[in-house]
Short mmCIF file of C-alpha atoms in Angstrom, two decimals:
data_model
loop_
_atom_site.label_atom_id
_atom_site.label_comp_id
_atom_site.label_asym_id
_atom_site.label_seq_id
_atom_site.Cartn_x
_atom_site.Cartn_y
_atom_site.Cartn_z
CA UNK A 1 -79.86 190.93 100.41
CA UNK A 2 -80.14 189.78 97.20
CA UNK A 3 -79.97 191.70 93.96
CA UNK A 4 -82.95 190.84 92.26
CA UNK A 5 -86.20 188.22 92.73
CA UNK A 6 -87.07 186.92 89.70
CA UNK A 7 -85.76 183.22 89.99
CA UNK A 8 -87.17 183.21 93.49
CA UNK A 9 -90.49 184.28 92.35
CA UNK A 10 -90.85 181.87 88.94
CA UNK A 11 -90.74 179.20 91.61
CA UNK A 12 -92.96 180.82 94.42
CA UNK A 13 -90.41 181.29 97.49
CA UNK A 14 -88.76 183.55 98.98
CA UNK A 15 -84.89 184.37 98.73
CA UNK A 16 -84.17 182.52 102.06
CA UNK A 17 -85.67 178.96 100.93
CA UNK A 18 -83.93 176.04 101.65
CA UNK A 19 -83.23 172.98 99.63
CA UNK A 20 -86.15 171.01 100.44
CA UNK A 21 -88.16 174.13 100.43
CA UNK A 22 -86.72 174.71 96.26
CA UNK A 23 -87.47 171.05 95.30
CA UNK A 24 -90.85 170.59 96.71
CA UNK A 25 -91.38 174.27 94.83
CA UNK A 26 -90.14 173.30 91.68
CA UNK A 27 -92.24 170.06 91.48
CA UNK A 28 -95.25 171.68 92.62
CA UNK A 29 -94.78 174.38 89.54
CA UNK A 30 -93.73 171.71 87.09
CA UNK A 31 -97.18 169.88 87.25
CA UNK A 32 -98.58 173.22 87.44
CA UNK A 33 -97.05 175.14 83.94
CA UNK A 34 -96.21 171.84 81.96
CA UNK A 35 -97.33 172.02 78.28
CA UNK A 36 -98.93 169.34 78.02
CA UNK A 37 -101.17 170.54 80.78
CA UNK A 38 -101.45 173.88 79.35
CA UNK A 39 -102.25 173.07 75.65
CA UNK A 40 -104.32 176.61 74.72
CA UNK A 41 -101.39 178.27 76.08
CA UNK A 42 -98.82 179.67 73.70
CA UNK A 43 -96.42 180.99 76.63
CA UNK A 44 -96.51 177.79 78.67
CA UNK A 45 -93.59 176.22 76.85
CA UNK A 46 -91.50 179.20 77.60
CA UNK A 47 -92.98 179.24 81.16
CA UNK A 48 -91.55 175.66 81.74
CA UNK A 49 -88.38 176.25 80.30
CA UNK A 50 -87.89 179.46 82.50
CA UNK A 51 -88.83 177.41 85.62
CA UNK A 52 -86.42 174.95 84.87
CA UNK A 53 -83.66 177.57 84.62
CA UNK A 54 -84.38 179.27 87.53
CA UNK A 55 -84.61 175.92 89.56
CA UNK A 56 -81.56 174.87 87.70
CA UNK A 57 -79.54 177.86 89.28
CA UNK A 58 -80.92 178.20 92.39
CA UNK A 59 -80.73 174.49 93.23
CA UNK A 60 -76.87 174.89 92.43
CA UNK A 61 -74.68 176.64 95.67
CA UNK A 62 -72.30 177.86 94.06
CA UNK A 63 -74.70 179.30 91.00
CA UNK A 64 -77.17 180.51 93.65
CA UNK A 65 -74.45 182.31 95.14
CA UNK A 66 -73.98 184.40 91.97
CA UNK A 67 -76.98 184.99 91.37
CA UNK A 68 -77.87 186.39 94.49
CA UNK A 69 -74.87 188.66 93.97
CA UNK A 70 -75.18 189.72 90.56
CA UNK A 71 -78.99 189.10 89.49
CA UNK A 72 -80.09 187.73 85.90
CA UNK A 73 -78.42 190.52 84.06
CA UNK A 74 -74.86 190.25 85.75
CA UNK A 75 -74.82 186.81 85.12
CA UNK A 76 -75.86 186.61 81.79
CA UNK A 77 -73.02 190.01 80.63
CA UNK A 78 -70.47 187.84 82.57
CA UNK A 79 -71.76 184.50 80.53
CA UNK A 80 -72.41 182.26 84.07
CA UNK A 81 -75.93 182.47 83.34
CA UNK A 82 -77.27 179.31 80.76
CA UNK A 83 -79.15 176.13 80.65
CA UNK A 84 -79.07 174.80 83.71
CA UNK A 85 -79.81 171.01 83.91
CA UNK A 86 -81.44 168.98 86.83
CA UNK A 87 -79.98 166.38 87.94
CA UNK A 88 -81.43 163.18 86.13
CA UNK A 89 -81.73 160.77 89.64
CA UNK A 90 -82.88 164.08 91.26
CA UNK A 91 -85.71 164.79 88.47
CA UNK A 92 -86.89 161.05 88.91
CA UNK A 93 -86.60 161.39 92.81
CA UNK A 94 -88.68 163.90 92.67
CA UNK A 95 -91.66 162.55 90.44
CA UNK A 96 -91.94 159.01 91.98
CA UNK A 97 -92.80 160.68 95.53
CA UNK A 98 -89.87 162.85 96.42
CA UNK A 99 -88.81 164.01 99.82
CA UNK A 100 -92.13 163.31 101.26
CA UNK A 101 -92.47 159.94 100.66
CA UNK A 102 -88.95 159.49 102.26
CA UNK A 103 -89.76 157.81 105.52
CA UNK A 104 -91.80 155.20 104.02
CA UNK A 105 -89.76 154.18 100.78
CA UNK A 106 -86.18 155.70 101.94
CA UNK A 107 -84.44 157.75 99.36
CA UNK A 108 -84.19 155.64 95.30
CA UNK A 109 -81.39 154.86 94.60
CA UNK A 110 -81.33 152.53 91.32
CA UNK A 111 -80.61 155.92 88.81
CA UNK A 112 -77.96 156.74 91.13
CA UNK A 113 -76.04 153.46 91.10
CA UNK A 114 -76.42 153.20 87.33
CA UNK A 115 -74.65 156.74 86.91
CA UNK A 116 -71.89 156.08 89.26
CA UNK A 117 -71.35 152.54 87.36
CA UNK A 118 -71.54 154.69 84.06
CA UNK A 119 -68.61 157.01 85.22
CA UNK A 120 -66.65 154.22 86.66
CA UNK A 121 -66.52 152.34 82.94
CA UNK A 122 -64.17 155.42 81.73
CA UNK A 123 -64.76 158.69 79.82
CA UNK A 124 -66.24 157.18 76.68
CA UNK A 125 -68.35 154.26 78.13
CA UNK A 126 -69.29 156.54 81.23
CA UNK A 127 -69.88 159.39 78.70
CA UNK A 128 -72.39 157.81 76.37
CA UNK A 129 -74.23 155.39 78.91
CA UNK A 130 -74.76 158.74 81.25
CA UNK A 131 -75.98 160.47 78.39
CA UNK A 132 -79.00 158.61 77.61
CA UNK A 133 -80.29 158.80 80.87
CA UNK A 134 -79.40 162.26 81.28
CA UNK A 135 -80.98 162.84 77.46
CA UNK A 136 -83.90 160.86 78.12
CA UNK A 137 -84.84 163.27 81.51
CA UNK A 138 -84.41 166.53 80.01
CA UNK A 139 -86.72 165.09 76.81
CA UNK A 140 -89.76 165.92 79.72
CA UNK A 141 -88.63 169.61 79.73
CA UNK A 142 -87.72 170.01 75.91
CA UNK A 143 -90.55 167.96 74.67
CA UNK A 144 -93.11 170.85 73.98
CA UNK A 145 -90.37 173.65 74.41
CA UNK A 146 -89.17 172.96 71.00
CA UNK A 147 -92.01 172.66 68.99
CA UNK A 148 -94.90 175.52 70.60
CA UNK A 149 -92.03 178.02 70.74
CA UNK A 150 -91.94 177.10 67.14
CA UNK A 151 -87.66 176.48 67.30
CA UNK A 152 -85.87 174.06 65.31
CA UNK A 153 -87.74 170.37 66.18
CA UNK A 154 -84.80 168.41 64.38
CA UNK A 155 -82.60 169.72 67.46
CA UNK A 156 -83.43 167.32 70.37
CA UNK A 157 -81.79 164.70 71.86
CA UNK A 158 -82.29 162.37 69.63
CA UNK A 159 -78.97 162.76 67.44
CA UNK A 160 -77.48 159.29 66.45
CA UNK A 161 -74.40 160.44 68.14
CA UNK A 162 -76.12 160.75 71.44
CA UNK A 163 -77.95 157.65 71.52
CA UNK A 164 -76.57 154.39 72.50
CA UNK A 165 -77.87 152.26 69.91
CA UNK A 166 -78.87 148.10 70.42
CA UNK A 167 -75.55 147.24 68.00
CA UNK A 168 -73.48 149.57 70.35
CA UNK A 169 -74.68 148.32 72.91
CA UNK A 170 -73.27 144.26 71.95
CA UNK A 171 -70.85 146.12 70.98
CA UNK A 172 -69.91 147.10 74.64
CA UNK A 173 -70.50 144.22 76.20
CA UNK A 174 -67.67 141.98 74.53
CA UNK A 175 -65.29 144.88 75.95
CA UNK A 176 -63.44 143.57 78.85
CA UNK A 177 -63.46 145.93 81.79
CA UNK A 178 -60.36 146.61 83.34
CA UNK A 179 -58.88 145.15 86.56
CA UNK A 180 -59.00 148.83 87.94
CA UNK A 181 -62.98 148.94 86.78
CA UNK A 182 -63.68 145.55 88.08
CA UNK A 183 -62.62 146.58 91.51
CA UNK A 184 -64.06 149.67 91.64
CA UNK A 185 -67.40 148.15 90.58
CA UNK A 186 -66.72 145.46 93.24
CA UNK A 187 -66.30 148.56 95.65
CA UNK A 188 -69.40 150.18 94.62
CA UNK A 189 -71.30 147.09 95.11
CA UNK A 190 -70.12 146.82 98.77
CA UNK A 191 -71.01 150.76 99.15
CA UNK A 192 -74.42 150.06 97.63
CA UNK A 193 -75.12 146.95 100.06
CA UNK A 194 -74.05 149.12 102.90
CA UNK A 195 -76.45 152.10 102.10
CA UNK A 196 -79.26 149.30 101.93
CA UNK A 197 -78.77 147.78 104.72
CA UNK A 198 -78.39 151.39 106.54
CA UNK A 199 -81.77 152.41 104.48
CA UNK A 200 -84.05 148.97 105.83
CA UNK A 201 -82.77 149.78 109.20
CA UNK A 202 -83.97 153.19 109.29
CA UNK A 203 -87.29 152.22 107.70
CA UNK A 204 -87.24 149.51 110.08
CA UNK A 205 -87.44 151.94 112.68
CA UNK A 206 -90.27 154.33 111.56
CA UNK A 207 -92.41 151.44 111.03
CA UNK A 208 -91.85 150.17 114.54
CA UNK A 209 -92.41 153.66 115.18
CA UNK A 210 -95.77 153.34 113.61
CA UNK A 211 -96.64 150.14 115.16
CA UNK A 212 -95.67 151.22 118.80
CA UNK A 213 -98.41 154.19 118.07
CA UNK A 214 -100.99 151.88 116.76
CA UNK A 215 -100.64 149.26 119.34
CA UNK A 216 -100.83 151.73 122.42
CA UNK A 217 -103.33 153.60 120.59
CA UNK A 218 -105.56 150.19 120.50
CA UNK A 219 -105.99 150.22 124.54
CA UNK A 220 -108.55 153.53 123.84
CA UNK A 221 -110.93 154.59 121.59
CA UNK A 222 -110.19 158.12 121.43
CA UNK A 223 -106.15 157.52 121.17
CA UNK A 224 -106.75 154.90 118.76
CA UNK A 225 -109.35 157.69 116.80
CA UNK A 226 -106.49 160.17 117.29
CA UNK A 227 -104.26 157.61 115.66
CA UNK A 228 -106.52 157.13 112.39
CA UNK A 229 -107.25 160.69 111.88
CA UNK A 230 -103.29 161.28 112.16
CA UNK A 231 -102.13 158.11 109.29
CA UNK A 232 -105.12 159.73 107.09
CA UNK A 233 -104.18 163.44 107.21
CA UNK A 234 -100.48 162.12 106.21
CA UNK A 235 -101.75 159.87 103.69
CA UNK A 236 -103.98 162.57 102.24
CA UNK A 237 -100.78 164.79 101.85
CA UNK A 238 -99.33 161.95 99.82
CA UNK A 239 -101.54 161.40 97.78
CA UNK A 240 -101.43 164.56 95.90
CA UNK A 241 -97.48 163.89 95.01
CA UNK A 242 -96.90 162.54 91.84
CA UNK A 243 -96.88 159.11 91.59
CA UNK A 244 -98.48 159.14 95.03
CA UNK A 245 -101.60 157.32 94.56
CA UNK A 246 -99.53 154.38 92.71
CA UNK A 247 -96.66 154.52 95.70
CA UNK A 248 -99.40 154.48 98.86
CA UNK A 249 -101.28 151.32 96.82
CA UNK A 250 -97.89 149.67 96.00
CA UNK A 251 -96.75 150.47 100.05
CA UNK A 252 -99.96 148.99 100.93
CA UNK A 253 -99.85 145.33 98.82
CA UNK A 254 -96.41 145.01 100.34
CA UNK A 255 -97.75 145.36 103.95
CA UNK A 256 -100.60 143.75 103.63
CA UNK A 257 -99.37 140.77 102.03
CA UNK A 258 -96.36 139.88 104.73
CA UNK A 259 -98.57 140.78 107.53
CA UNK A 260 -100.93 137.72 106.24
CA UNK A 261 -97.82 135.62 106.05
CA UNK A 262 -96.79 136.49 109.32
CA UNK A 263 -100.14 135.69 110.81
CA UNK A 264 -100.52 132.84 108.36
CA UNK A 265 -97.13 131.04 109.50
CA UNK A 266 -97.89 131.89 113.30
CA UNK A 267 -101.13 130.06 112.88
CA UNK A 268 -99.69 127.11 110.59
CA UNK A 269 -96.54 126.68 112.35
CA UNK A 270 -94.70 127.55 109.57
CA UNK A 271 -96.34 125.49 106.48
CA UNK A 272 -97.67 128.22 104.74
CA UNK A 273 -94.12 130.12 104.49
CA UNK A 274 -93.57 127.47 101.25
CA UNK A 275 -96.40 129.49 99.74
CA UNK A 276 -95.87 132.84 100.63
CA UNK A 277 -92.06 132.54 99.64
CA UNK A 278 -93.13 131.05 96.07
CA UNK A 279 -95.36 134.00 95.69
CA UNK A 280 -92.86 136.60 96.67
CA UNK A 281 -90.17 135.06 94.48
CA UNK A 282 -92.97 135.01 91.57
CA UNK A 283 -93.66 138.29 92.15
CA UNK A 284 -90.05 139.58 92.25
CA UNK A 285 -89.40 137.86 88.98
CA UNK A 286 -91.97 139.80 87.27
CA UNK A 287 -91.18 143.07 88.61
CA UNK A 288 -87.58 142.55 87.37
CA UNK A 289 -88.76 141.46 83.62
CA UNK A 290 -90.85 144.19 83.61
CA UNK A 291 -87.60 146.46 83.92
CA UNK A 292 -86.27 144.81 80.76
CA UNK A 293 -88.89 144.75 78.85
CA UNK A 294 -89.98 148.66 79.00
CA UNK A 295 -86.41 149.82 79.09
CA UNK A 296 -86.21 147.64 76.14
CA UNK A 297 -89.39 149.99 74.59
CA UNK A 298 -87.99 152.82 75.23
CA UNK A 299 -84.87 152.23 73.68
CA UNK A 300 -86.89 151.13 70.58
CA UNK A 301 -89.40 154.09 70.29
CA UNK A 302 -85.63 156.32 70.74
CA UNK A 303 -83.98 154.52 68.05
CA UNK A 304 -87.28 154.59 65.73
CA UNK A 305 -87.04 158.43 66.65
CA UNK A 306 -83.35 158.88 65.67
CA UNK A 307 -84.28 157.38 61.82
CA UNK A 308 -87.18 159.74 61.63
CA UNK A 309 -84.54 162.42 62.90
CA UNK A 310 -82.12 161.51 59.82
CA UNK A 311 -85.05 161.46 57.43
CA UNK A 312 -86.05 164.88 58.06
CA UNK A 313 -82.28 166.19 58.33
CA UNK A 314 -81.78 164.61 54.63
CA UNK A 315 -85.16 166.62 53.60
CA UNK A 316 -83.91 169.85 55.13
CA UNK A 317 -80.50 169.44 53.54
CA UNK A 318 -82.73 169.13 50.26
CA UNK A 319 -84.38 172.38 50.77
CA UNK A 320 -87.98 171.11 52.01
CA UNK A 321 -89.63 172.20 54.93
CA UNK A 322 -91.39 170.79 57.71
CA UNK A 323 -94.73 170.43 57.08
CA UNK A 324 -97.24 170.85 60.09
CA UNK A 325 -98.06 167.19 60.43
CA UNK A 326 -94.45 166.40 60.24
CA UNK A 327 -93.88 169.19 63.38
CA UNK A 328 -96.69 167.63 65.11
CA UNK A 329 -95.42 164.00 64.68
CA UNK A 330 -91.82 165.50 66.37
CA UNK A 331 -93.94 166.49 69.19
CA UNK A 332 -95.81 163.49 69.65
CA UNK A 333 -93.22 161.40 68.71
CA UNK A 334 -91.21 162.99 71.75
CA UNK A 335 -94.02 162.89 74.35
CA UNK A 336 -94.48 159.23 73.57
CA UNK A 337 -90.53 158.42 74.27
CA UNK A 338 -90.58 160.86 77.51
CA UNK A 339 -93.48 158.57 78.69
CA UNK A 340 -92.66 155.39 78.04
CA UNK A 341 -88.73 156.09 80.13
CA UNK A 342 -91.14 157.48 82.88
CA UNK A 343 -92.39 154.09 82.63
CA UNK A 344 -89.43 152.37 82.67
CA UNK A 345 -88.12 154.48 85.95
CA UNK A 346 -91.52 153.49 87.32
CA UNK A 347 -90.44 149.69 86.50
CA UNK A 348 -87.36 149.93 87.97
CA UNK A 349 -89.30 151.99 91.27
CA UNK A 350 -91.20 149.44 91.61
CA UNK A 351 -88.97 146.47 91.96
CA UNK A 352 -86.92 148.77 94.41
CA UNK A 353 -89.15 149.90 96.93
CA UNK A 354 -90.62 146.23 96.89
CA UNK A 355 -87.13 144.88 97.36
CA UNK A 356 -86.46 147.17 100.10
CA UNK A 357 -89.95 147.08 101.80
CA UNK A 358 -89.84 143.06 101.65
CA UNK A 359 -86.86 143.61 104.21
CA UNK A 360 -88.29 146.02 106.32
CA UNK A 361 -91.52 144.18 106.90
CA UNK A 362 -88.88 140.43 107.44
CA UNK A 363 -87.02 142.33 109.80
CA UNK A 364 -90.05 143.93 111.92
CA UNK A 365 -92.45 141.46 111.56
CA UNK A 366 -90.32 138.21 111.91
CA UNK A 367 -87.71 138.60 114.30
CA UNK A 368 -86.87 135.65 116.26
CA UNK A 369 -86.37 136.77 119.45
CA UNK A 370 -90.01 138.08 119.28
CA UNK A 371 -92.67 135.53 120.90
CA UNK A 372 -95.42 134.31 118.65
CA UNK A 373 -98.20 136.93 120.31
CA UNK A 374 -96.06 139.66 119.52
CA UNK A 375 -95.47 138.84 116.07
CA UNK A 376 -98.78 138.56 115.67
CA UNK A 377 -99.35 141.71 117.18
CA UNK A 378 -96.81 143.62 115.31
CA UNK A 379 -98.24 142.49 112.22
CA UNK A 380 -102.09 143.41 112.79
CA UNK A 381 -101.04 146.85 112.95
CA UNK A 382 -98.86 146.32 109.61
CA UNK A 383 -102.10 145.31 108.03
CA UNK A 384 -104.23 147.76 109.37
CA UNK A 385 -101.58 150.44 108.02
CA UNK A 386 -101.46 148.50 104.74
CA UNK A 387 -105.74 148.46 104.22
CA UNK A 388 -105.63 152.30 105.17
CA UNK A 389 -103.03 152.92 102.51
CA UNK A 390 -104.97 150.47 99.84
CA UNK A 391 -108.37 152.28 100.55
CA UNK A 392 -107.14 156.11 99.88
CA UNK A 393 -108.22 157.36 96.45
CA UNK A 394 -107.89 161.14 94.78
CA UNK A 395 -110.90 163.14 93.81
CA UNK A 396 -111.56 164.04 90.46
CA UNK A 397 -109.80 167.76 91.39
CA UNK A 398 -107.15 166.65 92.82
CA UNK A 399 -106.49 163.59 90.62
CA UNK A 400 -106.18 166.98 87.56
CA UNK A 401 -103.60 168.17 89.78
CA UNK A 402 -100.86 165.28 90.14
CA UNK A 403 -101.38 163.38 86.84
CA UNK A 404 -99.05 164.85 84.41
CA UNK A 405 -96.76 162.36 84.47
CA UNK A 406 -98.95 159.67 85.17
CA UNK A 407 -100.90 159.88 82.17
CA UNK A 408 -97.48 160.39 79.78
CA UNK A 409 -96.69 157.52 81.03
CA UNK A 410 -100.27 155.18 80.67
CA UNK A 411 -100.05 156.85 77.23
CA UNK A 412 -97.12 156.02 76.17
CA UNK A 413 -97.45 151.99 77.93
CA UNK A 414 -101.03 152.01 76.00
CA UNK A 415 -99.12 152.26 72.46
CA UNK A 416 -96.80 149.12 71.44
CA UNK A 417 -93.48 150.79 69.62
CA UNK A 418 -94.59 149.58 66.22
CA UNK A 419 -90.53 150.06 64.59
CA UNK A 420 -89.20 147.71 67.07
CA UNK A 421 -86.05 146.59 66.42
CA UNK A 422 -85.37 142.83 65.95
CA UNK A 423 -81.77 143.05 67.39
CA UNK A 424 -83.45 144.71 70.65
CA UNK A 425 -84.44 141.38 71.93
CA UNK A 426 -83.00 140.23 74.84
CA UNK A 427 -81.87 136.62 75.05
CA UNK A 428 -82.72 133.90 77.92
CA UNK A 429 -79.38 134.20 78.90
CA UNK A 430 -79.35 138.20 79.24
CA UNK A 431 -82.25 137.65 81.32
CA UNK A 432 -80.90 135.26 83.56
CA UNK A 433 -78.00 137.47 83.82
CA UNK A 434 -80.05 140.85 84.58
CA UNK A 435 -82.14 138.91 87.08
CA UNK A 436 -79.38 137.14 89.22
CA UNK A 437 -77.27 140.79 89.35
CA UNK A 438 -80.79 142.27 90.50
CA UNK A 439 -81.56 139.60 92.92
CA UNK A 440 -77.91 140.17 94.66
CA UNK A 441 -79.08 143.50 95.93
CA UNK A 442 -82.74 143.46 95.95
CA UNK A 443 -83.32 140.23 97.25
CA UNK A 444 -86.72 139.50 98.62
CA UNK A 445 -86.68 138.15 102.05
CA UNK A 446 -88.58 135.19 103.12
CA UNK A 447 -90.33 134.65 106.84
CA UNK A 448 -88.64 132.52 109.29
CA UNK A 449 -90.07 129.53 110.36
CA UNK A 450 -91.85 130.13 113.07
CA UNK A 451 -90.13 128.10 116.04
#
């Protein structure tokens, strides 16, 4: 039995949740209480912050533990109790689809990698690189905590110490890593291709899975209407997730367009592959500038925000006081840089799942041991998955519900960071770099010629 409720209650479950049960919770709240869906709200910024605390501790064993033992108040008088932070690949799981989009997309895993390369560089390196991405997730929680609880708005995340600017940045990069580094980056590489190629095998399977269902379904109406009415209650459940709308479409394209090349090179004997691999390769390219180029915003829009920062500092230091336009510019100013690294993880989402998906779909729907008929087979009922998934659209209520984050971010994308900084540009050479790293991992797969 536990000694008191309240953490359990803030997110809506009772004291014998499980994991799943506290994340799907906590992002279900979060949409709910954010401030910036809660404007006329005075409480709502201390409503999110509380909700983040209590996920924060339950979410942790050990801290869940004590709580349970001790309660709020014998936690705080024994100084366990504080701000609890979620875990940055976690918080970004959790928006682009989280747990339920799992056996369609398998679990992201770009954030993750990046960390784990962050802490294999060393203390300092590790330290500062992890810090921006962990600084630039908890700016969603602190964005309108600070400012409508009417605290300090110079104290965000946004200190030049914290921040790894563009010069330290070229400053990093003519470090030499260590033999040591190198081959535990060489290691993690190998790990990473592993839990890939484990992850497209899985998703291979559910979408066979899927097919199998379709295609027996297809020998009767009413098992084939039993079929349909089964992919659209599941598609209406995602749908509602954040992000959802944007992952089902995205899901959709990808199926859609290498069941047509399946079809296409059955029917062609192969010719049209040239086309559908230029495409894909196109495509891929794209997705992976697209990564550069709004992770290059953000950092502009958090460097523009560290000068302002120092500006206001210098004014305090003077004496002067914020004035209300000044507070309000912090806030926006801070909703704007929240949004546009939402739309850099959505970026870097994107390339992912296609990378991964462009597998899946090679492996299924061109397998050579597979007679013509039966690839042709397997990838009508890709397609037919793929239209389903392109046709679903939110209503106006439930569209209110799930777009928190999307609209941060199509604000945010809308509005060009006017300070950018001229040493932020990337050269060809960085590009070509970025992009042939990328392509070692996420490498789209082409369709075999069809034999």
């Amino acid at each position: 039995m536990v000694k008191d409720t309240k953490y359990y209650d803030i997110l809506g479950v009772e004291p014998t949740a499980t994991d799943v049960e506290l994340k799907k919770a906590y992002r279900k709240q979060a949409i709910k209480c954010h401030p910036d869906k809660n404007g006329n709200d005075p409480t709502a910024a201390a409503k999110f912050q509380e909700l983040g605390e209590a996920y924060g501790i339950l979410q942790d064993k050990e801290k869940r533990a004590l709580y349970d033992e001790m309660g709020v108040e014998g936690m705080q008088s024994n100084n366990v109790a504080g701000e609890a932070d979620v875990d940055p690949a976690e918080f970004f799981s959790m928006i682009f689809g989280g747990e339920v989009f799992k056996d369609w997309i398998g679990e992201l895993s770009m954030l993750n990698e990046v960390s784990k390369t962050a802490d294999i560089l060393g203390d300092e390196e590790g330290a500062e690189l992890e810090t921006q991405a962990t600084d630039s997730t908890n700016t969603t929680s602190e964005v309108a905590t600070q400012s409508e609880t009417g605290s300090d708005v110079t104290k965000t995340n946004g200190q030049k110490d914290d921040i790894l600017s563009t010069e330290a940045i070229n400053k990093k990069k003519k470090q030499k890593m260590t033999q040591q580094q190198r081959e535990e980056i060489l290691k993690l590489h190998e790990e990473t291709k592993k839990a890939q190629e484990e992850r497209v095998r899985v998703l291979s399977q559910n979408l066979l899975s899927r097919i199998e269902q379709y295609t027996s379904a297809s020998t009767n109406q009413d098992s084939l209407d039993r079929f349909k009415t089964k992919l659209n209650e599941e598609l209406e459940d995602l749908k509602i997730e954040s992000f959802g709308i944007e992952l089902l479409h995205l899901i959709g394209k990808i199926y859609t367009n290498q069941a047509h090349a399946t079809i296409n090179a059955c029917k062609t004997f192969g010719v049209s592959k040239i086309f559908s691999s230029v495409k894909s390769k196109t495509n891929s390219f794209k997705n992976g500038f697209s990564i550069l180029k709004t992770a290059l915003d953000a950092q502009a829009s958090v460097e523009a925000m560290v000068r302002e920062q120092e500006d206001i500092q210098e004014a305090i230091a003077r004496g002067e006081e914020l004035t209300d336009s000044q507070k309000h510019r912090q806030v926006e100013m801070e909703r704007l840089i929240t949004g546009k690294v939402l739309a850099a993880a959505w970026a870097s989402t994107k390339f992912e799942v296609t990378g991964i998906l462009n597998k899946v779909c090679n492996r299924v729907l061109n397998d050579k041991s597979l007679g013509k008929k039966v690839r042709i087979s397997r990838a009508q009922a890709v397609l037919y998955i793929g239209e389903t998934m392109l046709k679903v659209e939110r209503s106006p209520e439930e569209a209110e519900d799930a777009r928190i984050f999307e609209e941060m971010m199509a604000d945010a994308t809308a509005k060009k960071s006017t300070k950018r900084n001229k040493k932020s540009k990337v050269s060809d050479r960085d590009i070509e770099e970025f992009m042939k790293n990328v392509n070692e991992v996420h490498e789209v797969d082409e369709p075999e010629e069809v034999k």
